[in-house]
Amino acid sequence: MTVPREMPEKWPRVRGPGRAEEERRVRANAREYNEKFQYASNCIKTSKYNIVTFLPVNLFEQFQEVANTYFLFLLILQLIPQISSLSWFTTIVPLVLVLTITAVKDATDDYFRHKSDNQVNNRQSQVLISGVLRQEQWMNVRVGDIIKLENNQFVAADLLLLCSSEPHGLCYIETAELDGETNMKVRQAIPVTSELGDTSKLARFDGEVICEPPNNKLDKFGGTLYWKENKYPLSNQNMLLRGCVLRNTEWCFGLVIFAGPDTKLMQNSGRTKFKRTSIDRLMNTLVLWIFGFLVCMGVILAIGNAIWEHEVGVCFQIYLPWDEGVHSAFFSGFLSFWSYIIILNTVVPISLYVSVEVIRLGHSYFINWDKKMYCAKRRTPAEARTTTLNEELGQVEYIFSDKTGTLTQNIMVFSKCSVNGHSYGDVQDVLGHKAELGERPEPVDFSFNPLADPRFQFWDPSLLEAVKLGDPHVHEFFRLLSLCHTVMSEEKSEGELYYKAQSPDEGALVTAARNFGFVFRSRTPKTITVHELGRAITYQLLAILDFNNIRKRMSVIVRSPEGKIRLYCKGADTILLERLHPVNQDLTNVTTDHLNEYAGEGLRTLVLAYKDLEESYYEDWSERLHRAGSAPEAREDRLARLYDEVEHDMMLLGATAIEDKLQQGVPETIAILTLANIKIWVLTGDKQETAVNIGYSCKMLTDDMTEVFVVTGHTVLEVREELRKAREKMMDASRSMGNGFSYQEKLSSSKLTSVLEAIAGEYALVINGHSLAHALEADMEVEFLETACACKAVICCRVTPLQKAQVVELVKKYKKAVTLAIGDGANDVSMIKTAHIGVGISGQEGIQAVLASDYSFSQFKFLQRLLLVHGRWSYLRMCKFLCYFFYKNFAFTMVHFWFGFFCGFSAQTVYDQYFITLYNIVYTSLPVLAMGVFDQDVPEQRSMEYPKLYEPGQLNLLFNKREFFICIAQGIYTSVLMFFIPYGVFADATRDDGAQLADYQSFAVTVATSLVIVVSVQIGLDTGFWTAINHFFIWGSLAAYFAILFAMHSDGLFQMFPNQFRFVGNAQNTLAQPTVWLTIALTTVVCIMPVVAFRFLKLDLKPELSDTVRYTQLVRKKQKTQHRCMRRVGRVGSRRSGYAFSHQEGFGELIMSGKNMRLSSLALSSFAARPSAGWIETLRKKKGSDSSAAGSPSAAPDKTLKV
């Protein structure tokens, strides 16, 4: 092969070792040449471990948990006999158990990732080797190989298209895995290679491609093909990317340019991140604090030991000598410090982490078993693919959603149309009036047309009547739809037509024309054949004026069999209406009213027009068009001017309205989630117009909004200016707002975000991908975030998968809020991995999103239940569990601290060592697990009815540093009473026989029994939802305590193991004394009564919303009982209510108005009368003002809250 001299200077020829790749050089059919560059193979890897690395890497990850390191340290201490007061097995067994359970779970997750990788890597592909096509696994494909693809096959790597079975080297692909769009796209081979149609020619092909290095830009590719002394420019139109599917093309050949991790799909997929919840991070901090507190207690007791040994202990050396190796009081205190560290370590027992994992596992099973999240149509249940993030589902503030396949079904339906000022498509009853929902008649009968699509449905028969009556305007309307498009037709058998459209909109319009009798049958490069009411007519196709985002219209020029030349045009109303002939003014006004009506219903609209052309004018225009198409410079501008010239003074035909079918329940779900103060951003690879229309359909955007800002700037300055203007408009609106404080007061805040988020009015932001690229730059990202967060809805269009992840990362970085990303395609994987929580929709676009997700289900509407029911309950249960757990362990452990002052600081334990071992494993483990798994404050129906119940999780109210200190204070208070009340009683108490009651073992049994009873009563108070399991575990644990206590103190165990069970007979003797039981009762009452009193006062003076909801529920039950009694007294005849049949209609508006927040009048009046009714709003204001004083937005501001 001879390479031309002028090689591109910007790409160095060789990549040095360790350097980033700056160019890519690929020679076809030359594996040895390509291998010297050490390009990546086509094998992909999404797993984290292998057999060799699993143990060290997994242990390293687990010991990043502060608690695991802490318990390892304690285990080492317990192995030192001089300081150990407890056996080493009390720590090593639970530690190994926790590490093993976590390792098994991580190994299982990674096994499925390995399985998925193997499934992809072992797919078969046809590779051209030595002139012969051979079956090779995908992982064995190499850069420079030529591979053959067949129809409906996935593209194995990023390929340069060489040739195909279609004319001119065309091929059709579906890019759903890349950008979420299921409509087909066209790719074309360069002319010089499109003729290499057989394997012998391809085997001799030795061209060399020099191109850009691997990158994540899906819509751009730059390179040059050098072959036979010539060079040919390459663009994205010549590339087939991994993840695409070949459609409607029998075969094609491609040259592998990028393989495996270098492909654009994998470059956009992001890395698997280790996700932790905010509660996990807080627990790590709290463990450090507790360890510091533990050290302080150890120091105090060690100092006390040293002083006591120096002042008092020295007098008892004869019968209480120091241990071997201890020669001074100071050293005795030093050893005492480590002994107390071991004894007091139960403030954070390792059973806490075992219990947390068990609770999370239970919550995950509840999600998997939820029949209300099961899709019968697809036979797909909801699946919790991780067990570590459940409680974070109750704290979500931002949802980032894909559009296509997530919010929509990606099914376009011809819904309504306007023809010559007459609107068609409204469902009518037998009297000709607009029908209500539930009164829908039979669809229009298209049986007269043998070529009709049986799946098409239309509900207004008057349009078909107009066709049959020969209305010329209606005929011309459908003639335009059957001619003005780029759809390809395939007839597999006589009368069975299949349309292949580049967009689902076009497919819907052509299918509508087909059913109404204007059937597009076939096309050639120069003709279009249409069957008009059964008569075949072939039109000569003279020109196609194609659609683009700037023109926003498409036209065709055709010659009819009669020789008449006519231009047919369809496009956006904003563009076409200004290009009409002035004679259309009256018709334009009527059609505009129809367009506004359709847009108000969230339908996608197009305007249709035509224009007759004179033969002489067309000949002149066509000649100029040919010259412009051949121009070496400014070709696009010249063509655009000629298109613009001919598309003027057109005659209006009418308008179409297409429904992009939303998934069931999407508007209602978005409305309810919005009421829960969750902000929803849509990030889509689709066009701006499409995304905005869906925004209106799903009620994210409404006509009631103050303004919808559209950012479309192409430069940094343009984007910055558009964002600035949007902020100024919002700030100007706040000058006249009436929400209780003035504009000047707001401006005193140093944090602009706080000001913006408190403005009056509702705004939305729509931004394009090219503008977003500038907005995400370091010097503008904060401005973009401020503007976006002030808006109620944000829609980002034409974004790449990496941009989706960058938007999520931006919100995580500055807002410090919990984010959730939801999508259904491979283009959503990066976003799903970046967000705190990733949700995959198991839909039409493969399973890559599901494999990368933390949770998966089949419909967007299930997100409402996942967050408001499972998420809220998981957060509530975990918080109550942690509060109680820290309380009971401080109450248990701090008794040792008080006892130290009465035992010469000798590290003597209060309790029997078996009680210490069994306290967290047996006596108190099951009741708190039952509460953590089953508890609920309000039933699931109320959780959905009152979305405001979700807000405490967003504000992190139920478990935070303040709540932690309250639990600790309660635990310390309980420990003080637990120790000093029995100590005071035993000082003077006597047994029934007059003997002194005060001995160490009786005291230990009394304190232990009081402790178990008090914490059992406390969990009874904390439990909000009683089940049979709760009763069994609480009372069963108490029974188990007494059974084990009497067994441990029995004669039988003492005789078998005299050195281990030294409390022989103590339980029987101590608990037989009335004084002991009175002491236990007094201790329980004094510990519990303040808690009961506080909760009663709080419920009466400052109730939470959940308290009010529960109260309302009780009122309703009483009212229902009264109504039943009244019905029994005198029952009137029943009347069927129409409400049940119209419940679905308008439900979204009902929710948005807030009228569904229906507390009973009694509950509302009592709740509103109390000064604390707006406690959440008050807290939001307080948090907003606190964070406002924290600093400027550039200093990574905390989340700000909308009042």
mmCIF file of N, CA and C in Angstrom, residues 23 171 492 583 612 698 704 929 934 965 1097 1141:
data_model
loop_
_atom_site.group_PDB
_atom_site.id
_atom_site.type_symbol
_atom_site.label_atom_id
_atom_site.label_comp_id
_atom_site.label_asym_id
_atom_site.label_seq_id
_atom_site.Cartn_x
_atom_site.Cartn_y
_atom_site.Cartn_z
ATOM 1 N N GLU A 23 -4.004 9.880 18.534
ATOM 2 C CA GLU A 23 -4.531 9.569 17.219
ATOM 3 C C GLU A 23 -4.875 8.085 17.195
ATOM 4 N N CYS A 171 -27.514 2.118 4.821
ATOM 5 C CA CYS A 171 -28.044 1.129 5.761
ATOM 6 C C CYS A 171 -28.831 1.844 6.835
ATOM 7 N N LYS A 492 -44.433 -7.475 2.359
ATOM 8 C CA LYS A 492 -43.951 -8.848 2.504
ATOM 9 C C LYS A 492 -44.859 -9.843 1.793
ATOM 10 N N VAL A 583 -54.292 35.579 1.478
ATOM 11 C CA VAL A 583 -55.697 35.208 1.283
ATOM 12 C C VAL A 583 -56.166 34.182 2.315
ATOM 13 N N ASP A 612 -49.040 25.590 -5.835
ATOM 14 C CA ASP A 612 -48.888 25.184 -7.231
ATOM 15 C C ASP A 612 -47.753 25.977 -7.871
ATOM 16 N N CYS A 698 -47.400 15.443 30.239
ATOM 17 C CA CYS A 698 -47.331 14.837 31.578
ATOM 18 C C CYS A 698 -47.445 15.885 32.676
ATOM 19 N N ASP A 704 -50.403 27.560 32.886
ATOM 20 C CA ASP A 704 -50.493 28.469 34.028
ATOM 21 C C ASP A 704 -49.130 28.948 34.506
ATOM 22 N N LEU A 929 -35.493 -5.636 65.758
ATOM 23 C CA LEU A 929 -35.543 -6.073 64.356
ATOM 24 C C LEU A 929 -36.978 -6.044 63.833
ATOM 25 N N PHE A 934 -41.083 -4.063 60.296
ATOM 26 C CA PHE A 934 -42.531 -4.006 60.098
ATOM 27 C C PHE A 934 -43.177 -2.682 60.467
ATOM 28 N N PHE A 965 -28.071 12.772 69.888
ATOM 29 C CA PHE A 965 -27.736 13.235 71.240
ATOM 30 C C PHE A 965 -28.919 13.095 72.193
ATOM 31 N N LEU A 1097 -47.513 15.409 75.738
ATOM 32 C CA LEU A 1097 -47.480 16.863 75.564
ATOM 33 C C LEU A 1097 -47.146 17.241 74.125
ATOM 34 N N PHE A 1141 -66.624 6.441 37.627
ATOM 35 C CA PHE A 1141 -66.313 6.204 36.220
ATOM 36 C C PHE A 1141 -65.505 7.346 35.607
#
